[in-house]
Short mmCIF file of C-alpha atoms in Angstrom, two decimals:
data_model
loop_
_atom_site.label_atom_id
_atom_site.label_comp_id
_atom_site.label_asym_id
_atom_site.label_seq_id
_atom_site.Cartn_x
_atom_site.Cartn_y
_atom_site.Cartn_z
CA MET A 1 -7.50 -27.73 -3.96
CA ASP A 2 -7.17 -27.27 -7.52
CA TYR A 3 -10.52 -28.92 -8.61
CA MET A 4 -9.85 -28.44 -12.21
CA LEU A 5 -6.64 -30.26 -12.32
CA ILE A 6 -7.91 -32.98 -10.26
CA GLU A 7 -10.84 -33.20 -13.15
CA LYS A 8 -8.12 -33.08 -15.87
CA GLN A 9 -6.08 -35.78 -14.16
CA LEU A 10 -8.97 -38.17 -13.35
CA LYS A 11 -10.45 -37.81 -17.03
CA ALA A 12 -6.91 -38.20 -18.54
CA ALA A 13 -6.00 -41.49 -16.35
CA ALA A 14 -9.63 -43.21 -16.86
CA ASP A 15 -8.91 -44.58 -20.19
CA LEU A 16 -7.63 -47.99 -20.86
CA ASN A 17 -5.06 -46.84 -23.63
CA ARG A 18 -3.67 -44.15 -21.50
CA MET A 19 -3.26 -46.45 -18.63
CA LYS A 20 -1.21 -48.78 -20.56
CA LEU A 21 0.80 -45.75 -21.75
CA LEU A 22 1.43 -44.67 -18.21
CA ALA A 23 2.29 -48.47 -17.49
CA CYS A 24 4.89 -48.22 -20.23
CA MET A 25 6.26 -44.92 -18.73
CA LYS A 26 6.87 -46.44 -15.25
CA ASN A 27 9.96 -48.12 -16.82
CA GLY A 28 11.42 -44.76 -17.88
CA GLU A 29 11.33 -42.84 -21.22
CA VAL A 30 9.70 -44.27 -24.25
CA CYS A 31 9.78 -43.14 -27.74
CA VAL A 32 6.38 -42.35 -29.40
CA CYS A 33 7.02 -45.10 -32.07
CA ASP A 34 7.04 -47.83 -28.98
CA PHE A 35 3.62 -46.81 -27.97
CA VAL A 36 2.26 -47.66 -31.55
CA GLU A 37 3.34 -51.13 -31.23
CA VAL A 38 2.51 -51.55 -27.69
CA LEU A 39 -1.22 -50.27 -28.28
CA GLY A 40 -1.92 -51.55 -31.73
CA ILE A 41 -3.38 -48.42 -32.91
CA SER A 42 -2.34 -45.42 -35.18
CA GLN A 43 0.38 -43.08 -34.30
CA PRO A 44 -2.24 -40.22 -34.70
CA ALA A 45 -4.35 -41.94 -32.08
CA VAL A 46 -1.37 -42.31 -29.83
CA SER A 47 -0.66 -38.63 -29.99
CA GLN A 48 -4.01 -38.00 -29.07
CA HIS A 49 -3.81 -40.00 -25.74
CA LEU A 50 -0.19 -38.59 -24.96
CA ARG A 51 -1.65 -35.10 -25.53
CA LYS A 52 -4.27 -35.53 -22.98
CA LEU A 53 -1.66 -36.92 -20.40
CA LYS A 54 0.60 -34.08 -21.20
CA GLU A 55 -1.94 -31.21 -20.69
CA ALA A 56 -2.73 -33.03 -17.61
CA GLY A 57 0.48 -32.50 -16.28
CA ILE A 58 0.98 -36.40 -15.98
CA ILE A 59 3.83 -36.59 -18.36
CA THR A 60 6.47 -34.40 -20.33
CA GLU A 61 8.38 -34.99 -23.63
CA ARG A 62 11.51 -34.09 -25.24
CA LYS A 63 12.59 -34.37 -28.72
CA VAL A 64 15.28 -36.53 -29.82
CA GLY A 65 16.28 -36.06 -33.50
CA THR A 66 12.90 -36.53 -35.27
CA TRP A 67 11.26 -38.43 -32.41
CA LYS A 68 9.52 -37.50 -29.38
CA HIS A 69 10.14 -39.54 -26.08
CA TYR A 70 7.83 -39.35 -23.04
CA ARG A 71 8.20 -39.97 -19.14
CA LEU A 72 6.28 -39.44 -16.17
CA VAL A 73 6.85 -36.07 -14.51
CA GLU A 74 8.92 -36.12 -11.74
CA GLU A 75 6.70 -34.31 -9.21
CA GLN A 76 3.12 -35.93 -9.32
CA THR A 77 0.11 -34.69 -7.57
CA PRO A 78 -1.00 -36.80 -4.57
CA LEU A 79 -3.82 -38.05 -6.74
CA MET A 80 -1.60 -39.10 -9.56
CA LYS A 81 0.78 -40.74 -6.93
CA GLY A 82 -1.88 -42.95 -6.00
CA ILE A 83 -3.27 -44.03 -9.13
CA LEU A 84 0.23 -44.68 -10.63
CA GLU A 85 0.77 -46.71 -7.18
CA HIS A 86 -1.63 -48.93 -8.64
CA ILE A 87 -0.46 -49.46 -12.29
CA GLN A 88 1.77 -52.48 -12.89
CA PRO A 89 4.97 -51.44 -15.06
CA LEU A 90 4.48 -52.85 -18.59
CA THR A 91 7.10 -54.60 -20.22
CA GLY A 92 8.07 -54.54 -23.94
CA CYS A 93 7.96 -50.70 -24.29
CA ASN A 94 11.57 -50.06 -24.00
CA CYS A 95 12.88 -46.69 -25.65
CA GLY A 96 14.49 -47.58 -29.10
CA THR A 97 14.09 -51.32 -29.02
CA ASN A 98 12.90 -51.21 -32.33
CA GLY A 99 15.45 -48.53 -33.72
CA CYS A 100 12.50 -46.64 -34.98
CA HIS A 101 14.29 -43.42 -34.07
CA VAL A 102 16.85 -43.89 -36.55
CA GLY A 103 15.99 -42.18 -39.72
CA GLY A 104 12.28 -42.11 -39.57
CA THR A 105 10.01 -39.09 -39.28
CA ASP A 106 7.84 -38.28 -36.49
CA SER A 107 4.24 -36.87 -37.87
CA GLU A 108 3.04 -35.46 -34.64
#
């Protein structure tokens, strides 16, 4: 068992905002700008939450133009599979619904 990975994943998942981010990503890939709207916090704060989830190996990112899009890693640890099973998908965070990735810049 990789106890350090388990600790990282538990710490990353044990935050209400990060749980909401995971709930959004259960529906698929999401642009960083959509997370700002869903959580109602600043983009730098969203970026910090996303960084912790990424460092824990729970999510991955890809760049699309000037924006970053995030999704759950396909191969989750048994621990994260169990946690994700109990998180209900959150609607209203569909990638690109507000057209934010057209023309803007991402300050990450």
